[in-house]
Structure formats: structure tokens, C-alpha cells
Amino acid sequence: MAQIAPQRPSRTVTSTDGVELAVYEQGSPSDPAVVLIHGYPDDHAIWDGVAAILRDDGFRVIAYDMRGAGRSDHPTSTSAYRIARLVDDLVAVVDAVAPEGAHLLAHDWGSIQAWDAVADPRLTDRIATFTSISGPSLDMMGTWLRGIAHQPRAVLSQLARSSYALGFQVPAVAEFAVRRGVVDRVVAVSSTRGEPAGTVPRTPSSQADAIDGIALYRANLGRLLRPRPRSVSVPTQVLAPVHDVNVTVACQTSAPRAFVPNLRTYVIEGNHWAPAQHPDAIAERFLVFVRGFDI
């Protein structure tokens, strides 16, 4: 795998368990803040295009490398990647960089953790809005999957798309697949889905990030079997890419409906990697949504 070389972080923030998080800031400190959280197997750089647009539109943009990615620390224990720890990381970043509050824009595992974060009392009153892309709440998704009797085709379709995650549960096998370039090839193929012929496949992530990030799946997917969804009062929008090979539009848009009173859902063009491939469309949807919600 090729190593992505991100810019140097503007600061580091220490989470509750001592993990150091690399934080990247753009824009004026007086502008409203937006925190961007990436997923697997990325680092903060997936947001570069979106970040530049939001900065130029008058936002203070804050991105950070999740634990196990980029220039942040890479814990070695699987338990260090539980969603509760990831939420602690976001709390630490907000406390240090945007204590008065921020909008939240998240993708993939960044979004999966954010559903817990926006229901956390430490953040509920400081997150002005939440925009989720390709990362449903595991608890909401687990509840939705239990409705297979009422929507068998939709649920079976999502289960088929999630089947790759089972391979991540097998010790050594997933790591071997990463080292052999299998994950890179899967990402490359999925990044051309629905795109014009000749689209350049997405650039591979670092091998270290791809291996360490496997712990996200091993530490958290059990929640699908024991879902305990919480209500979310933060104004939320879901952007569901129509060609996403990992998460169906039905799952993304339907799973949160019973738990989020102030919810908007949109089907958008693009595939799972829309934040990198269609930054203009993502930024536009975000800007339209957040107007009227002051920090």
C-alpha cells in the first residue's frame, strides 16, 4: 500500500486514556466550527476537498485522525477501539478546540461513532447539527435488521453488503488480506462504482492504518446483536450515496427514523467514497442544512 503523507497537525489533543490525537485546523477562530470525522481505512485527508470549500465559505474546519489512523496514536488492544473510546476522543477534541460547540460531519466509522456522540450528555448541547454519510448507528441498524419479516428484501440486501465484515473477525486472516493488497483492490473497485468510465480508482490508504483499523470491527460489531438505540435530539441529516456497496440507501435512511425526531434524509450521487470524489456535492448539502442552526 502507498503511504498517504498528510500535512502536519496543527496540534495534538490527549484523550481520556492517554491516546494522542492529531488535529488539523483551517479557517478563522471566529468562524463557526465544523468537525469532520473520517472512517476506515482513511485518515483526515479524505476530507481535504470538503474542508477547503467549507473554509472558503466562512467555517472554521477541524479534522482529526481517528485513533489507529494517520498521525494519531495507534493503540494495540482491541478494546481501545470500542465506540465509547471513540466518543471520548471526540469529546476531547471539542473540549480543546471548539468548546463552545460545532457542527458535525462524519463518514463511515466516523459516522458510526458519531451517532453515540450526539446522544452523549457531554456533547448533546454543543453539537449544532450532525450530517451522516455511509455510517449508520450500529444500534439503530441492529434494530432495523430485526424487522426482516416486514422488509425481507431490504434487510437481506444489507446483510449481503455487510458480509465482508465477518472476514475481519477472523484472527490473522484480515491482516493477511491487507498485506496481500486485497483491501486495496476492494476499495479501488468500489470507488469506481457508478462513476464515469475512466474514473481513477481511489488512492490506497496506509497499510498500518488498514491493519490497525480492523479492531474497529472486532471491538464493536457485537452491538448489532444486542442493539440498544438511543434517541437523538440533535438536528440530523443522512446523505446516502446511491452506489454505496457497503451500506444500502434503505438502511441508511430508514434505520434512524424511529429515533431521530429532527431527521432529513437525501439520496445523493456517488459511491461509498463520495466525500473524496464529490466534495462539492457534500459541501453543498452540508451548507444548505446548517443554515439557521447557530452554534
GROMACS .gro file of N, CA and C in nm, residues 38-171:
model
  402
   38HIS      N    1  -1.337   1.106   0.981
   38HIS     CA    2  -1.322   1.009   0.871
   38HIS      C    3  -1.357   0.868   0.919
   39GLY      N    4  -1.351   0.774   0.825
   39GLY     CA    5  -1.379   0.634   0.857
   39GLY      C    6  -1.262   0.544   0.822
   40TYR      N    7  -1.293   0.419   0.795
   40TYR     CA    8  -1.192   0.315   0.765
   40TYR      C    9  -1.186   0.293   0.614
   41PRO      N   10  -1.067   0.277   0.557
   41PRO     CA   11  -0.934   0.279   0.617
   41PRO      C   12  -0.863   0.412   0.594
   42ASP      N   13  -0.934   0.521   0.617
   42ASP     CA   14  -0.885   0.654   0.583
   42ASP      C   15  -0.814   0.724   0.698
   43ASP      N   16  -0.768   0.846   0.668
   43ASP     CA   17  -0.732   0.941   0.771
   43ASP      C   18  -0.802   1.072   0.736
   44HIS      N   19  -0.766   1.180   0.803
   44HIS     CA   20  -0.838   1.306   0.785
   44HIS      C   21  -0.834   1.356   0.640
   45ALA      N   22  -0.736   1.311   0.560
   45ALA     CA   23  -0.716   1.365   0.426
   45ALA      C   24  -0.834   1.339   0.332
   46ILE      N   25  -0.920   1.243   0.364
   46ILE     CA   26  -1.036   1.219   0.278
   46ILE      C   27  -1.126   1.341   0.271
   47TRP      N   28  -1.114   1.430   0.370
   47TRP     CA   29  -1.197   1.549   0.377
   47TRP      C   30  -1.133   1.670   0.311
   48ASP      N   31  -1.015   1.658   0.252
   48ASP     CA   32  -0.942   1.775   0.204
   48ASP      C   33  -1.027   1.863   0.112
   49GLY      N   34  -1.095   1.802   0.016
   49GLY     CA   35  -1.177   1.881  -0.078
   49GLY      C   36  -1.291   1.950  -0.010
   50VAL      N   37  -1.364   1.878   0.077
   50VAL     CA   38  -1.476   1.936   0.150
   50VAL      C   39  -1.426   2.047   0.243
   51ALA      N   40  -1.315   2.020   0.312
   51ALA     CA   41  -1.261   2.117   0.408
   51ALA      C   42  -1.228   2.250   0.341
   52ALA      N   43  -1.168   2.245   0.223
   52ALA     CA   44  -1.131   2.367   0.153
   52ALA      C   45  -1.254   2.450   0.117
   53ILE      N   46  -1.360   2.383   0.073
   53ILE     CA   47  -1.483   2.454   0.037
   53ILE      C   48  -1.546   2.519   0.161
   54LEU      N   49  -1.557   2.443   0.269
   54LEU     CA   50  -1.620   2.496   0.390
   54LEU      C   51  -1.538   2.610   0.450
   55ARG      N   52  -1.406   2.597   0.446
   55ARG     CA   53  -1.319   2.706   0.494
   55ARG      C   54  -1.345   2.834   0.414
   56ASP      N   55  -1.350   2.821   0.282
   56ASP     CA   56  -1.370   2.938   0.198
   56ASP      C   57  -1.510   2.995   0.211
   57ASP      N   58  -1.602   2.915   0.266
   57ASP     CA   59  -1.739   2.962   0.285
   57ASP      C   60  -1.760   3.017   0.425
   58GLY      N   61  -1.652   3.034   0.502
   58GLY     CA   62  -1.664   3.100   0.631
   58GLY      C   63  -1.675   3.009   0.751
   59PHE      N   64  -1.625   2.886   0.740
   59PHE     CA   65  -1.627   2.794   0.853
   59PHE      C   66  -1.485   2.770   0.904
   60ARG      N   67  -1.476   2.751   1.032
   60ARG     CA   68  -1.352   2.702   1.091
   60ARG      C   69  -1.361   2.550   1.085
   61VAL      N   70  -1.273   2.488   1.011
   61VAL     CA   71  -1.280   2.345   0.984
   61VAL      C   72  -1.179   2.272   1.072
   62ILE      N   73  -1.229   2.172   1.144
   62ILE     CA   74  -1.146   2.093   1.235
   62ILE      C   75  -1.159   1.947   1.194
   63ALA      N   76  -1.049   1.887   1.154
   63ALA     CA   77  -1.047   1.744   1.124
   63ALA      C   78  -0.942   1.679   1.212
   64TYR      N   79  -0.959   1.551   1.238
   64TYR     CA   80  -0.856   1.481   1.315
   64TYR      C   81  -0.845   1.337   1.269
   65ASP      N   82  -0.725   1.282   1.287
   65ASP     CA   83  -0.705   1.141   1.259
   65ASP      C   84  -0.760   1.060   1.375
   66MET      N   85  -0.851   0.968   1.346
   66MET     CA   86  -0.901   0.879   1.450
   66MET      C   87  -0.786   0.798   1.509
   67ARG      N   88  -0.804   0.752   1.632
   67ARG     CA   89  -0.704   0.660   1.688
   67ARG      C   90  -0.686   0.542   1.592
   68GLY      N   91  -0.559   0.503   1.574
   68GLY     CA   92  -0.531   0.394   1.480
   68GLY      C   93  -0.515   0.439   1.337
   69ALA      N   94  -0.517   0.572   1.314
   69ALA     CA   95  -0.506   0.622   1.177
   69ALA      C   96  -0.414   0.743   1.171
   70GLY      N   97  -0.350   0.759   1.057
   70GLY     CA   98  -0.270   0.878   1.034
   70GLY      C   99  -0.165   0.902   1.140
   71ARG      N  100  -0.156   1.026   1.185
   71ARG     CA  101  -0.055   1.066   1.282
   71ARG      C  102  -0.102   1.059   1.426
   72SER      N  103  -0.222   1.009   1.448
   72SER     CA  104  -0.268   0.985   1.585
   72SER      C  105  -0.204   0.856   1.637
   73ASP      N  106  -0.211   0.836   1.769
   73ASP     CA  107  -0.158   0.713   1.826
   73ASP      C  108  -0.235   0.592   1.775
   74HIS      N  109  -0.164   0.477   1.774
   74HIS     CA  110  -0.222   0.351   1.729
   74HIS      C  111  -0.222   0.253   1.846
   75PRO      N  112  -0.327   0.252   1.927
   75PRO     CA  113  -0.331   0.155   2.038
   75PRO      C  114  -0.324   0.012   1.986
   76THR      N  115  -0.272  -0.076   2.069
   76THR     CA  116  -0.255  -0.215   2.026
   76THR      C  117  -0.368  -0.307   2.073
   77SER      N  118  -0.445  -0.266   2.171
   77SER     CA  119  -0.552  -0.354   2.222
   77SER      C  120  -0.682  -0.329   2.147
   78THR      N  121  -0.755  -0.436   2.121
   78THR     CA  122  -0.884  -0.423   2.052
   78THR      C  123  -0.981  -0.338   2.132
   79SER      N  124  -0.982  -0.353   2.264
   79SER     CA  125  -1.076  -0.279   2.347
   79SER      C  126  -1.058  -0.128   2.337
   80ALA      N  127  -0.939  -0.084   2.296
   80ALA     CA  128  -0.914   0.059   2.283
   80ALA      C  129  -0.992   0.121   2.167
   81TYR      N  130  -1.053   0.036   2.083
   81TYR     CA  131  -1.126   0.086   1.967
   81TYR      C  132  -1.278   0.077   1.985
   82ARG      N  133  -1.323   0.050   2.106
   82ARG     CA  134  -1.467   0.050   2.130
   82ARG      C  135  -1.525   0.189   2.107
   83ILE      N  136  -1.650   0.191   2.066
   83ILE     CA  137  -1.714   0.319   2.033
   83ILE      C  138  -1.709   0.415   2.151
   84ALA      N  139  -1.721   0.366   2.272
   84ALA     CA  140  -1.714   0.454   2.388
   84ALA      C  141  -1.582   0.530   2.391
   85ARG      N  142  -1.473   0.464   2.354
   85ARG     CA  143  -1.343   0.531   2.349
   85ARG      C  144  -1.339   0.634   2.236
   86LEU      N  145  -1.400   0.600   2.123
   86LEU     CA  146  -1.404   0.693   2.011
   86LEU      C  147  -1.483   0.818   2.045
   87VAL      N  148  -1.592   0.800   2.120
   87VAL     CA  149  -1.670   0.915   2.165
   87VAL      C  150  -1.587   1.001   2.261
   88ASP      N  151  -1.513   0.937   2.350
   88ASP     CA  152  -1.423   1.011   2.439
   88ASP      C  153  -1.325   1.096   2.357
   89ASP      N  154  -1.277   1.041   2.245
   89ASP     CA  155  -1.186   1.116   2.159
   89ASP      C  156  -1.252   1.243   2.107
   90LEU      N  157  -1.374   1.230   2.057
   90LEU     CA  158  -1.445   1.346   2.003
   90LEU      C  159  -1.470   1.449   2.113
   91VAL      N  160  -1.508   1.403   2.231
   91VAL     CA  161  -1.528   1.495   2.343
   91VAL      C  162  -1.399   1.572   2.371
   92ALA      N  163  -1.286   1.501   2.371
   92ALA     CA  164  -1.158   1.566   2.398
   92ALA      C  165  -1.126   1.671   2.291
   93VAL      N  166  -1.153   1.639   2.165
   93VAL     CA  167  -1.127   1.734   2.057
   93VAL      C  168  -1.216   1.858   2.071
   94VAL      N  169  -1.344   1.837   2.093
   94VAL     CA  170  -1.436   1.950   2.108
   94VAL      C  171  -1.397   2.035   2.229
   95ASP      N  172  -1.368   1.970   2.342
   95ASP     CA  173  -1.327   2.044   2.461
   95ASP      C  174  -1.207   2.133   2.434
   96ALA      N  175  -1.111   2.079   2.359
   96ALA     CA  176  -0.985   2.150   2.338
   96ALA      C  177  -0.991   2.253   2.226
   97VAL      N  178  -1.067   2.225   2.123
   97VAL     CA  179  -1.058   2.306   2.001
   97VAL      C  180  -1.185   2.387   1.973
   98ALA      N  181  -1.301   2.337   2.015
   98ALA     CA  182  -1.427   2.407   1.988
   98ALA      C  183  -1.519   2.397   2.109
   99PRO      N  184  -1.475   2.449   2.225
   99PRO     CA  185  -1.552   2.430   2.349
   99PRO      C  186  -1.692   2.489   2.346
  100GLU      N  187  -1.713   2.589   2.260
  100GLU     CA  188  -1.846   2.650   2.251
  100GLU      C  189  -1.940   2.571   2.161
  101GLY      N  190  -1.887   2.472   2.091
  101GLY     CA  191  -1.971   2.387   2.009
  101GLY      C  192  -1.933   2.388   1.862
  102ALA      N  193  -1.992   2.295   1.787
  102ALA     CA  194  -1.958   2.279   1.646
  102ALA      C  195  -2.067   2.202   1.574
  103HIS      N  196  -2.066   2.213   1.443
  103HIS     CA  197  -2.141   2.121   1.359
  103HIS      C  198  -2.056   1.996   1.342
  104LEU      N  199  -2.121   1.885   1.306
  104LEU     CA  200  -2.050   1.758   1.293
  104LEU      C  201  -2.082   1.697   1.158
  105LEU      N  202  -1.977   1.659   1.084
  105LEU     CA  203  -1.989   1.596   0.953
  105LEU      C  204  -1.901   1.472   0.955
  106ALA      N  205  -1.960   1.354   0.933
  106ALA     CA  206  -1.885   1.231   0.955
  106ALA      C  207  -1.918   1.126   0.850
  107HIS      N  208  -1.820   1.037   0.826
  107HIS     CA  209  -1.830   0.935   0.721
  107HIS      C  210  -1.788   0.800   0.775
  108ASP      N  211  -1.861   0.694   0.732
  108ASP     CA  212  -1.820   0.557   0.761
  108ASP      C  213  -1.806   0.539   0.914
  109TRP      N  214  -1.694   0.485   0.963
  109TRP     CA  215  -1.678   0.465   1.107
  109TRP      C  216  -1.678   0.596   1.185
  110GLY      N  217  -1.642   0.705   1.120
  110GLY     CA  218  -1.656   0.833   1.186
  110GLY      C  219  -1.800   0.865   1.217
  111SER      N  220  -1.889   0.827   1.125
  111SER     CA  221  -2.032   0.848   1.146
  111SER      C  222  -2.090   0.746   1.243
  112ILE      N  223  -2.046   0.621   1.234
  112ILE     CA  224  -2.097   0.518   1.325
  112ILE      C  225  -2.075   0.561   1.470
  113GLN      N  226  -1.958   0.612   1.501
  113GLN     CA  227  -1.932   0.656   1.637
  113GLN      C  228  -2.009   0.783   1.671
  114ALA      N  229  -2.030   0.869   1.570
  114ALA     CA  230  -2.094   0.998   1.594
  114ALA      C  231  -2.238   0.984   1.641
  115TRP      N  232  -2.308   0.877   1.600
  115TRP     CA  233  -2.444   0.857   1.648
  115TRP      C  234  -2.446   0.844   1.801
  116ASP      N  235  -2.347   0.775   1.856
  116ASP     CA  236  -2.337   0.768   2.002
  116ASP      C  237  -2.299   0.903   2.060
  117ALA      N  238  -2.210   0.973   1.991
  117ALA     CA  239  -2.161   1.101   2.042
  117ALA      C  240  -2.272   1.205   2.054
  118VAL      N  241  -2.360   1.213   1.953
  118VAL     CA  242  -2.464   1.316   1.958
  118VAL      C  243  -2.571   1.285   2.060
  119ALA      N  244  -2.573   1.161   2.112
  119ALA     CA  245  -2.665   1.126   2.220
  119ALA      C  246  -2.598   1.132   2.356
  120ASP      N  247  -2.470   1.168   2.359
  120ASP     CA  248  -2.393   1.174   2.484
  120ASP      C  249  -2.416   1.309   2.551
  121PRO      N  250  -2.451   1.310   2.681
  121PRO     CA  251  -2.479   1.437   2.751
  121PRO      C  252  -2.363   1.536   2.745
  122ARG      N  253  -2.242   1.487   2.728
  122ARG     CA  254  -2.127   1.578   2.720
  122ARG      C  255  -2.125   1.659   2.592
  123LEU      N  256  -2.199   1.614   2.490
  123LEU     CA  257  -2.194   1.680   2.360
  123LEU      C  258  -2.329   1.727   2.309
  124THR      N  259  -2.437   1.671   2.360
  124THR     CA  260  -2.570   1.700   2.304
  124THR      C  261  -2.596   1.848   2.287
  125ASP      N  262  -2.561   1.929   2.386
  125ASP     CA  263  -2.588   2.072   2.380
  125ASP      C  264  -2.483   2.150   2.303
  126ARG      N  265  -2.377   2.082   2.258
  126ARG     CA  266  -2.270   2.153   2.187
  126ARG      C  267  -2.257   2.113   2.041
  127ILE      N  268  -2.332   2.013   1.998
  127ILE     CA  269  -2.335   1.976   1.856
  127ILE      C  270  -2.458   2.041   1.795
  128ALA      N  271  -2.435   2.139   1.707
  128ALA     CA  272  -2.547   2.215   1.650
  128ALA      C  273  -2.624   2.132   1.548
  129THR      N  274  -2.551   2.059   1.464
  129THR     CA  275  -2.613   1.970   1.365
  129THR      C  276  -2.519   1.852   1.342
  130PHE      N  277  -2.577   1.745   1.290
  130PHE     CA  278  -2.500   1.624   1.257
  130PHE      C  279  -2.536   1.581   1.116
  131THR      N  280  -2.434   1.565   1.031
  131THR     CA  281  -2.453   1.512   0.897
  131THR      C  282  -2.379   1.379   0.887
  132SER      N  283  -2.453   1.273   0.855
  132SER     CA  284  -2.400   1.137   0.849
  132SER      C  285  -2.394   1.091   0.704
  133ILE      N  286  -2.279   1.030   0.668
  133ILE     CA  287  -2.262   0.972   0.534
  133ILE      C  288  -2.211   0.829   0.549
  134SER      N  289  -2.285   0.733   0.498
  134SER     CA  290  -2.240   0.593   0.488
  134SER      C  291  -2.197   0.534   0.621
  135GLY      N  292  -2.263   0.572   0.730
  135GLY     CA  293  -2.227   0.517   0.860
  135GLY      C  294  -2.344   0.517   0.956
  136PRO      N  295  -2.434   0.421   0.946
  136PRO     CA  296  -2.549   0.418   1.036
  136PRO      C  297  -2.509   0.378   1.177
  137SER      N  298  -2.589   0.418   1.274
  137SER     CA  299  -2.571   0.372   1.412
  137SER      C  300  -2.583   0.220   1.416
  138LEU      N  301  -2.490   0.154   1.483
  138LEU     CA  302  -2.498   0.008   1.494
  138LEU      C  303  -2.622  -0.035   1.570
  139ASP      N  304  -2.660   0.041   1.671
  139ASP     CA  305  -2.779   0.005   1.749
  139ASP      C  306  -2.907   0.025   1.668
  140MET      N  307  -2.915   0.135   1.594
  140MET     CA  308  -3.032   0.158   1.511
  140MET      C  309  -3.037   0.057   1.397
  141MET      N  310  -2.920   0.027   1.342
  141MET     CA  311  -2.914  -0.072   1.235
  141MET      C  312  -2.953  -0.210   1.285
  142GLY      N  313  -2.904  -0.247   1.404
  142GLY     CA  314  -2.939  -0.377   1.461
  142GLY      C  315  -3.088  -0.391   1.483
  143THR      N  316  -3.151  -0.284   1.529
  143THR     CA  317  -3.296  -0.285   1.547
  143THR      C  318  -3.367  -0.298   1.414
  144TRP      N  319  -3.319  -0.223   1.314
  144TRP     CA  320  -3.379  -0.227   1.181
  144TRP      C  321  -3.366  -0.367   1.119
  145LEU      N  322  -3.252  -0.432   1.138
  145LEU     CA  323  -3.233  -0.566   1.082
  145LEU      C  324  -3.331  -0.667   1.140
  146ARG      N  325  -3.375  -0.644   1.262
  146ARG     CA  326  -3.471  -0.735   1.324
  146ARG      C  327  -3.608  -0.728   1.259
  147GLY      N  328  -3.628  -0.630   1.175
  147GLY     CA  329  -3.756  -0.618   1.105
  147GLY      C  330  -3.759  -0.694   0.974
  148ILE      N  331  -3.680  -0.799   0.964
  148ILE     CA  332  -3.668  -0.873   0.839
  148ILE      C  333  -3.803  -0.931   0.793
  149ALA      N  334  -3.891  -0.963   0.885
  149ALA     CA  335  -4.021  -1.019   0.845
  149ALA      C  336  -4.104  -0.918   0.767
  150HIS      N  337  -4.084  -0.790   0.794
  150HIS     CA  338  -4.162  -0.686   0.728
  150HIS      C  339  -4.094  -0.632   0.603
  151GLN      N  340  -3.963  -0.649   0.592
  151GLN     CA  341  -3.890  -0.597   0.476
  151GLN      C  342  -3.776  -0.692   0.441
  152PRO      N  343  -3.807  -0.815   0.407
  152PRO     CA  344  -3.702  -0.916   0.386
  152PRO      C  345  -3.602  -0.878   0.278
  153ARG      N  346  -3.648  -0.823   0.168
  153ARG     CA  347  -3.555  -0.792   0.059
  153ARG      C  348  -3.454  -0.684   0.103
  154ALA      N  349  -3.502  -0.580   0.170
  154ALA     CA  350  -3.413  -0.472   0.213
  154ALA      C  351  -3.311  -0.520   0.314
  155VAL      N  352  -3.357  -0.600   0.410
  155VAL     CA  353  -3.266  -0.649   0.515
  155VAL      C  354  -3.164  -0.746   0.457
  156LEU      N  355  -3.209  -0.839   0.372
  156LEU     CA  356  -3.116  -0.935   0.313
  156LEU      C  357  -3.013  -0.866   0.225
  157SER      N  358  -3.055  -0.761   0.157
  157SER     CA  359  -2.961  -0.686   0.075
  157SER      C  360  -2.852  -0.623   0.161
  158GLN      N  361  -2.892  -0.567   0.276
  158GLN     CA  362  -2.792  -0.507   0.364
  158GLN      C  363  -2.701  -0.613   0.425
  159LEU      N  364  -2.758  -0.725   0.465
  159LEU     CA  365  -2.675  -0.832   0.522
  159LEU      C  366  -2.571  -0.880   0.421
  160ALA      N  367  -2.609  -0.887   0.295
  160ALA     CA  368  -2.514  -0.928   0.192
  160ALA      C  369  -2.401  -0.827   0.180
  161ARG      N  370  -2.435  -0.700   0.188
  161ARG     CA  371  -2.332  -0.596   0.174
  161ARG      C  372  -2.242  -0.589   0.297
  162SER      N  373  -2.293  -0.632   0.411
  162SER     CA  374  -2.215  -0.629   0.534
  162SER      C  375  -2.131  -0.754   0.554
  163SER      N  376  -2.145  -0.851   0.467
  163SER     CA  377  -2.081  -0.980   0.490
  163SER      C  378  -1.929  -0.971   0.495
  164TYR      N  379  -1.872  -0.870   0.427
  164TYR     CA  380  -1.725  -0.856   0.429
  164TYR      C  381  -1.673  -0.838   0.571
  165ALA      N  382  -1.756  -0.779   0.659
  165ALA     CA  383  -1.713  -0.752   0.796
  165ALA      C  384  -1.690  -0.880   0.875
  166LEU      N  385  -1.753  -0.990   0.832
  166LEU     CA  386  -1.731  -1.117   0.902
  166LEU      C  387  -1.587  -1.163   0.887
  167GLY      N  388  -1.529  -1.137   0.770
  167GLY     CA  389  -1.390  -1.175   0.749
  167GLY      C  390  -1.295  -1.101   0.840
  168PHE      N  391  -1.334  -0.980   0.882
  168PHE     CA  392  -1.249  -0.902   0.972
  168PHE      C  393  -1.248  -0.960   1.113
  169GLN      N  394  -1.339  -1.051   1.142
  169GLN     CA  395  -1.344  -1.108   1.276
  169GLN      C  396  -1.245  -1.224   1.294
  170VAL      N  397  -1.192  -1.276   1.184
  170VAL     CA  398  -1.106  -1.394   1.191
  170VAL      C  399  -0.962  -1.350   1.216
  171PRO      N  400  -0.903  -1.391   1.328
  171PRO     CA  401  -0.766  -1.350   1.360
  171PRO      C  402  -0.668  -1.389   1.249
   0.00000   0.00000   0.00000
